CSV table of C-alpha atoms in Angstrom, one decimal:
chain,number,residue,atom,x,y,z
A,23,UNK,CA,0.0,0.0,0.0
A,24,UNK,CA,1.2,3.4,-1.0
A,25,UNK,CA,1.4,6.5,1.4
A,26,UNK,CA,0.6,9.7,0.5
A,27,UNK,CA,4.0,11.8,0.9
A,28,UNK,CA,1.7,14.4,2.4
A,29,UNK,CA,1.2,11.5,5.5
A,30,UNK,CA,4.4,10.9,5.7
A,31,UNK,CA,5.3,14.5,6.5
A,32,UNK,CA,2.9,14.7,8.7
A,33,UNK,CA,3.8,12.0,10.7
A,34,UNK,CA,7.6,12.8,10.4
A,35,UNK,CA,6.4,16.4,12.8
A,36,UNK,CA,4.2,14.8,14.9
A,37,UNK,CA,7.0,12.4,16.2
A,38,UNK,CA,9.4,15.8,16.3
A,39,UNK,CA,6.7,17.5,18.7
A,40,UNK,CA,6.5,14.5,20.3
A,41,UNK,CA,10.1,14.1,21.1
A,42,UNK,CA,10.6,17.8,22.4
A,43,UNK,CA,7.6,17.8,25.0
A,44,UNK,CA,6.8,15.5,27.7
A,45,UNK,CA,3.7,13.1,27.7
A,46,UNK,CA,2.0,14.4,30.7
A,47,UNK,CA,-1.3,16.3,31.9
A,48,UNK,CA,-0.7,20.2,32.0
A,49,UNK,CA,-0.1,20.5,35.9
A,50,UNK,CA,0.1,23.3,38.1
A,51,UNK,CA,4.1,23.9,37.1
A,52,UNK,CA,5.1,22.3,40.4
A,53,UNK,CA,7.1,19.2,39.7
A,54,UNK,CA,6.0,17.2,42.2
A,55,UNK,CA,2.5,17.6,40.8
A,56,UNK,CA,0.3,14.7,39.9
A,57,UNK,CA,1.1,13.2,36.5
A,58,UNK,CA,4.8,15.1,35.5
A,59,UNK,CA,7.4,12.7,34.9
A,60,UNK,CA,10.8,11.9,36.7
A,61,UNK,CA,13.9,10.4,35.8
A,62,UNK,CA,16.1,9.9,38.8
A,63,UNK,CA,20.0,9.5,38.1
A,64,UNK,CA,21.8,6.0,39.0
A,65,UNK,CA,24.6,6.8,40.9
A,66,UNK,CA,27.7,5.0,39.4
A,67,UNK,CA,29.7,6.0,42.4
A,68,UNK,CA,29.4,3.8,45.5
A,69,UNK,CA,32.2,2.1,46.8
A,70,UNK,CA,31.9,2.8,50.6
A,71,UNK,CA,34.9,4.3,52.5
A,72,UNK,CA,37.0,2.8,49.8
A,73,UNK,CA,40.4,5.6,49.5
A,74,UNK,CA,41.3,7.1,46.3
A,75,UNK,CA,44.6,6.5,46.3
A,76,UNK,CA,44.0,2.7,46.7
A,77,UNK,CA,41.7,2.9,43.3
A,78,UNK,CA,44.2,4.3,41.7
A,79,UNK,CA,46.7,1.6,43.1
A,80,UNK,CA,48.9,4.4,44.7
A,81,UNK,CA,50.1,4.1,48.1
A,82,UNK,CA,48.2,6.4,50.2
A,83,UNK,CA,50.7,9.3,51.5
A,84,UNK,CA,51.2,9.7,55.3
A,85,UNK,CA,49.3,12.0,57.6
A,86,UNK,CA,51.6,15.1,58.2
A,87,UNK,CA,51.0,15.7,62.6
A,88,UNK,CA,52.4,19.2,63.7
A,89,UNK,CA,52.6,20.3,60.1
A,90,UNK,CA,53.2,23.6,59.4
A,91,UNK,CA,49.3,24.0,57.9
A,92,UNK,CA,47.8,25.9,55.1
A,93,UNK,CA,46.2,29.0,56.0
A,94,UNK,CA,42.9,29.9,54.0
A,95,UNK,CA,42.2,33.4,52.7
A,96,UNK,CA,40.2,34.6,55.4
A,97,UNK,CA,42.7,33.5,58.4
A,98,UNK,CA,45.5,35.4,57.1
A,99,UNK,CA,43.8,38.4,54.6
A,100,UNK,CA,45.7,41.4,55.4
A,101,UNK,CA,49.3,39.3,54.3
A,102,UNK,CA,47.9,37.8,51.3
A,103,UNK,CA,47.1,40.9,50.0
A,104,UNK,CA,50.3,42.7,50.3
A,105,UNK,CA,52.2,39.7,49.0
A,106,UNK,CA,49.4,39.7,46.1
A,107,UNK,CA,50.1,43.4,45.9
A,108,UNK,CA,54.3,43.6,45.7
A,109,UNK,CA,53.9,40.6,43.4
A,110,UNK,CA,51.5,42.5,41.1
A,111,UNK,CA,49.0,39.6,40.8
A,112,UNK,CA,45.8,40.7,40.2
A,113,UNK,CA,43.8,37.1,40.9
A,114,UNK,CA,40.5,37.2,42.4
A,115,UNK,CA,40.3,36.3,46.2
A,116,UNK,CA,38.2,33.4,45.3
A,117,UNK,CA,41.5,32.0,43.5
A,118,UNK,CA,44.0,31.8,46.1
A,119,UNK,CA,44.4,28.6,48.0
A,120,UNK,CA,46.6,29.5,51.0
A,121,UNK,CA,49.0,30.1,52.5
A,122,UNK,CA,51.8,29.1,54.1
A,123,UNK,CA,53.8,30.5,57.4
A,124,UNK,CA,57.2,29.6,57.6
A,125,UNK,CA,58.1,33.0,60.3
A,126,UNK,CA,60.4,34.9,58.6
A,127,UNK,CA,59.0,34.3,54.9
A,128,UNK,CA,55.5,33.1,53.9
A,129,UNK,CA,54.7,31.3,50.2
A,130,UNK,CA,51.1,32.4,48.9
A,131,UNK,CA,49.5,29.2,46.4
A,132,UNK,CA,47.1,30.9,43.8
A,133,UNK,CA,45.3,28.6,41.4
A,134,UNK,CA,45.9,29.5,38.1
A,135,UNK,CA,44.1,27.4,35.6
A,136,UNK,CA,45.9,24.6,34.8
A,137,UNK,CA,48.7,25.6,37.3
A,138,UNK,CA,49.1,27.3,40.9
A,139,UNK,CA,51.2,30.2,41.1
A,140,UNK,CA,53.8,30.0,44.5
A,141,UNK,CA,54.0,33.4,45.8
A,142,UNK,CA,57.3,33.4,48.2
A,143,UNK,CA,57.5,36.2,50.1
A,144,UNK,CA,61.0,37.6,52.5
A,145,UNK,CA,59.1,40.4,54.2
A,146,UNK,CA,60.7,42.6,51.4
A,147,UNK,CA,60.6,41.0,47.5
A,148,UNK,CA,57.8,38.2,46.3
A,149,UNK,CA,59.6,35.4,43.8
A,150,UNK,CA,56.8,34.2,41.7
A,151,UNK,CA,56.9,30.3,40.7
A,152,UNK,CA,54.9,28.3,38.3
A,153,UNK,CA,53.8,24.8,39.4
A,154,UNK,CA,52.1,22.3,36.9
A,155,UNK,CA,50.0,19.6,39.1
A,156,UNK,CA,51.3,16.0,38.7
A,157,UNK,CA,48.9,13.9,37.5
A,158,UNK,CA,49.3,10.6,39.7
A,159,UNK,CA,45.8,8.9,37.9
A,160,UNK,CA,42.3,9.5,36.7
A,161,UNK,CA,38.9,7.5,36.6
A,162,UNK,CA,36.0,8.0,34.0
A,163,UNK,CA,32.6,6.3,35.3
A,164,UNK,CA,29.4,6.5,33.1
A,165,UNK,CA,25.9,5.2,33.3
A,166,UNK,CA,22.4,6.1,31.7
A,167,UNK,CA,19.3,7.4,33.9
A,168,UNK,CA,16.5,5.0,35.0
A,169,UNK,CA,13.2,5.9,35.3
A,170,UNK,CA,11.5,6.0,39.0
A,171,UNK,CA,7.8,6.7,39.8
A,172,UNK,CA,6.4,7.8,36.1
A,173,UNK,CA,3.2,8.0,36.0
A,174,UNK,CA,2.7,9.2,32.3
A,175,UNK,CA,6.2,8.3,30.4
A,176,UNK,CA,8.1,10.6,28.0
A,177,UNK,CA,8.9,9.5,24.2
A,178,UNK,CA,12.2,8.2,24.6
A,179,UNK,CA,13.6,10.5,26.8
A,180,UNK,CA,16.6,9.5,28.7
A,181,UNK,CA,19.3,11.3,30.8
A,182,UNK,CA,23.5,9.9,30.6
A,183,UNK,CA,25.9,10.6,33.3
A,184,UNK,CA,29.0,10.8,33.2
A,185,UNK,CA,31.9,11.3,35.0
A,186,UNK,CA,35.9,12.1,35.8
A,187,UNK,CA,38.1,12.2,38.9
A,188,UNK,CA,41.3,13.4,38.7
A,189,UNK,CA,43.8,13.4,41.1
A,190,UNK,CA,47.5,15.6,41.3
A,191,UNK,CA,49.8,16.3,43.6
A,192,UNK,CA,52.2,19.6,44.1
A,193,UNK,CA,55.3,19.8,45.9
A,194,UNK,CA,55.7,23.2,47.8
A,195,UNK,CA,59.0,24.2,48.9
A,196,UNK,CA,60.0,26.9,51.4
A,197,UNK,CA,62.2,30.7,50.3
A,198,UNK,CA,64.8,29.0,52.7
A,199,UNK,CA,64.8,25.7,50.6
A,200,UNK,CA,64.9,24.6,47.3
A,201,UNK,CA,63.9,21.0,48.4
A,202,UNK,CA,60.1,20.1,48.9
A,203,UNK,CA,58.8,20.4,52.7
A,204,UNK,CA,55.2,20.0,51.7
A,205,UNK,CA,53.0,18.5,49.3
A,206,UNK,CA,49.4,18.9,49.0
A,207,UNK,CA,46.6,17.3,46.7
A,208,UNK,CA,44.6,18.7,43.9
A,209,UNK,CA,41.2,16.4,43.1
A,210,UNK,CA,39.3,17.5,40.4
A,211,UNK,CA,35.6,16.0,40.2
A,212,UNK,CA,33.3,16.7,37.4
A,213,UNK,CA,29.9,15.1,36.5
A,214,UNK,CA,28.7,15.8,33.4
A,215,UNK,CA,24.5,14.6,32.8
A,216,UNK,CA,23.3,15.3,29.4
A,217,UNK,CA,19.1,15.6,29.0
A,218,UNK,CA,18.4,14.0,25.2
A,219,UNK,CA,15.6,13.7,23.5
A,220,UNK,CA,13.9,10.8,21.5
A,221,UNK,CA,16.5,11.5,18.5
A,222,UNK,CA,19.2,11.4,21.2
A,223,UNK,CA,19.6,15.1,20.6
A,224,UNK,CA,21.0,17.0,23.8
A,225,UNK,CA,18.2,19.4,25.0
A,226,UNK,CA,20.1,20.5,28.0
A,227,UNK,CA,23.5,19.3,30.1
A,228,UNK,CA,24.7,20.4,33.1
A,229,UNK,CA,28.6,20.1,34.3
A,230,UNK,CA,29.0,20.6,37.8
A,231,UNK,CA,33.0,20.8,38.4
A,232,UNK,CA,35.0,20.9,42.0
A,233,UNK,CA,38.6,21.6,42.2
A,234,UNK,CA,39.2,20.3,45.9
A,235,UNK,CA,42.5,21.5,47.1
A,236,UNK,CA,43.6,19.0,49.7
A,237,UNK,CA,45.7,19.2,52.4
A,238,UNK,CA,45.5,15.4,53.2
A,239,UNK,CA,44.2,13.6,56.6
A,240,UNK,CA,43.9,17.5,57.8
A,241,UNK,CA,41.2,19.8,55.5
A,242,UNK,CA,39.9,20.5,52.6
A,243,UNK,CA,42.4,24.0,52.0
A,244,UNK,CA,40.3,25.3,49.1
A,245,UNK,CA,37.4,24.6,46.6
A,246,UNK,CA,37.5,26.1,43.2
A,247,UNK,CA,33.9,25.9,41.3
A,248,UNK,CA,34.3,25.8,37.7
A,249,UNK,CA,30.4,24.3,36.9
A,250,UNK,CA,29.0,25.3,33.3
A,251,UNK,CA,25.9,24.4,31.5
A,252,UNK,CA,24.4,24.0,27.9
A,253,UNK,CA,21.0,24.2,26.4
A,254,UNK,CA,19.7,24.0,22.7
A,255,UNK,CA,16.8,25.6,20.7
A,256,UNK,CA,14.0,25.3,21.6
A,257,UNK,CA,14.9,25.5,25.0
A,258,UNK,CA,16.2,28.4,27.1
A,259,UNK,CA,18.3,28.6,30.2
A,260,UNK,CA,15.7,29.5,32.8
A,261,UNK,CA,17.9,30.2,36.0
A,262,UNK,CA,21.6,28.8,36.3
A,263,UNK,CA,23.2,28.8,40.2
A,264,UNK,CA,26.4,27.3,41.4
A,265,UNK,CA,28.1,27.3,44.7
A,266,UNK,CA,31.0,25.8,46.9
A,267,UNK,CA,31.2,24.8,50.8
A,268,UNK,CA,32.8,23.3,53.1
A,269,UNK,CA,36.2,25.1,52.6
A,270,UNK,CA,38.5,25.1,55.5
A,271,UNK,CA,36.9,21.8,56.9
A,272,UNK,CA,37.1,18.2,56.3
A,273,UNK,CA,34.6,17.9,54.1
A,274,UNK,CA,33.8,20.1,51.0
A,275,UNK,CA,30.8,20.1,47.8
A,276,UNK,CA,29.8,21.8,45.0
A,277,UNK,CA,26.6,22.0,44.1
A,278,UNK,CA,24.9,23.1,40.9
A,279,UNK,CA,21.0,23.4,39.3
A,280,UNK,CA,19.6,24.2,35.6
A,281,UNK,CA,16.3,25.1,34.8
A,282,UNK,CA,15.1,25.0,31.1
A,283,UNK,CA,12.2,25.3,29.3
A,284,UNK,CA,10.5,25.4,25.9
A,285,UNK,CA,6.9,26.8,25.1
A,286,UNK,CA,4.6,24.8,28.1
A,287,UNK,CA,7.9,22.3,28.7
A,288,UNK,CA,10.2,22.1,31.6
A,289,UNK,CA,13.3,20.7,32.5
A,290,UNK,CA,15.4,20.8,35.8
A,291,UNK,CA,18.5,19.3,36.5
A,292,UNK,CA,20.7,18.9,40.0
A,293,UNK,CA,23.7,18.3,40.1
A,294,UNK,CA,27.0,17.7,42.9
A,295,UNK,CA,30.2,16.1,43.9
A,296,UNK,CA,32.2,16.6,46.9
A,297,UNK,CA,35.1,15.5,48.5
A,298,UNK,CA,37.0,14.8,52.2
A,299,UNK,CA,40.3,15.2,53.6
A,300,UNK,CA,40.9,11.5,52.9
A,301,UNK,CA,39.8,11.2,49.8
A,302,UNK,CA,37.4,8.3,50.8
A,303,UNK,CA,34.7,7.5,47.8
A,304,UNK,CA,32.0,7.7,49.6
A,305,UNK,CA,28.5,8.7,47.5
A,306,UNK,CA,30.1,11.9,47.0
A,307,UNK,CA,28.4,12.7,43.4
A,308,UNK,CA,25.0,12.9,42.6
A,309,UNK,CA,22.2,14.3,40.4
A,310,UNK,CA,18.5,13.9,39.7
A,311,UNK,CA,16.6,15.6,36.8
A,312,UNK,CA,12.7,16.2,36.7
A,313,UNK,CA,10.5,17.8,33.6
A,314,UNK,CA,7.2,18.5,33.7
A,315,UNK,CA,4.6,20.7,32.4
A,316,UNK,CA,3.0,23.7,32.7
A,317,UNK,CA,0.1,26.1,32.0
A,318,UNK,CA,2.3,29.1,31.3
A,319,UNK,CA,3.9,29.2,27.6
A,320,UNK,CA,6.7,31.7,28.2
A,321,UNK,CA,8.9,28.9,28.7
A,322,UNK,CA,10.2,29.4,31.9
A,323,UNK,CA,7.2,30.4,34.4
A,324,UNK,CA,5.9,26.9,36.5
């Protein structure tokens, strides 16, 4: 039997429709309204109080007692900023990851990208040093969403997670030596979960990133947030917040949420990964991602 081309076009945008909006009853725009839908992320992470270093098959370094310990920003302000001033760095507070107190000279760590700027001060001139991180190993995890408690299912939409932990070390020497007295750990967690459709077209993705700056066994010495997101047409980004905590104690997260939308279509995604002064995998990632419906068509409002 032949098919008009005219029903085949038709058919061919129906499915497209299809794809970009979620099967479910127009609600009230709250998404725990009767009849939206839910796709709750699997967590691939969950190996107990398992250490990093041991999944990496490094030998786990030794807990430093009656180090000399790494200052934070807010502990030791007023000399930060006149060793940021003499050295003429112009880095954003947020940036520097501490600093250490020798007595009579003091050696600022800045993160700088890719590298950490040492900062060693006399009390008169600051020497400025680039450090490149060591990468002692990485891990890359992935796994798709499941669906939990749908009560009206979308058409093929489905939700992929992945994501990478990296782990570096850098060795900070005193002004009075040129041999290492100190070394302290840079883990960098990033989840990535990308939101397709039934083409397996991305509609939205959200990349919560942590750079944990550790001082092992003792605090987590800094927490750079470096989370981004993406959307595509038809969809817009709604609201986009980030945030860090837990610097300066033994435990530290960031945390990151995405809220999209297209016509009466919505989308929200949370996202966050943390890390201790052990480095222990513990659950420390995790995400879930909702969409629902909802009687305003601005694409946003509900």
């Amino acid at each position: 039997m032949n098919i008009p081309k005219t029903w085949v076009v038709l058919l061919a945008l129906l499915l497209a429709a299809m794809a970009m909006v979620p099967m479910v009853s127009a609600g009230d725009g709250n998404p725990d309204a009767a009849g939206n839908t839910y796709l709750d992320l699997i967590n691939p992470v969950s190996n107990g109080d398992i250490n990093l270093f041991d999944k990496m098959g490094l030998q786990r370094p030794e807990i430093e007692k009656n180090s000399i310990p790494l200052k934070r920003y807010d502990e030791s302000k007023e000399i930060v900023e006149r060793i940021m001033a003499i050295g003429k760095v112009t880095n954003e507070a947020k940036s520097v990851i501490g600093l250490y107190d020798f007595g009579s000279s003091q050696v600022l760590l800045i993160d700088s990208g890719d590298s950490v700027l040492a900062l060693s001060y006399d009390g008169n001139k600051v020497k400025t040093t680039k450090i490149v991180p060591k990468l002692l190993g990485e891990m890359k995890e992935s796994g798709p969403a499941k669906p939990a408690s749908l009560q009206q299912k979308t058409l093929g939409d489905s939700v992929t997670t992945n994501i990478l932990t990296q782990l570096y070390s850098i060795s900070i020497a005193s002004p009075e030596s040129s041999s290492a007295v100190k070394t302290i750990y840079q883990v960098t967690k990033t989840r990535t979960d990308e939101y397709k459709n039934y083409f397996g077209e991305i509609r939205a993705s959200l990349t919560v990133t942590g750079k944990f700056y550790v001082d092992y066994g003792i605090s987590i010495s800094s927490i750079i947030d470096q989370s981004s997101y993406y959307v595509s047409f038809p969809y817009t980004m709604c609201s986009f917040t980030h945030a860090g905590s837990g610097t300066g104690s033994t435990a530290g997260q960031v945390n990151a949420h995405l809220k999209t939308g297209a016509a009466f279509a919505r989308a929200q995604m949370d996202n966050w990964v943390g890390e201790n002064a052990w480095m222990n995998l513990n659950p420390w990632q995790g995400g879930s991602q909702s969409t629902w419906m909802s009687g305003n068509g601005d694409g946003c409002t509900g």
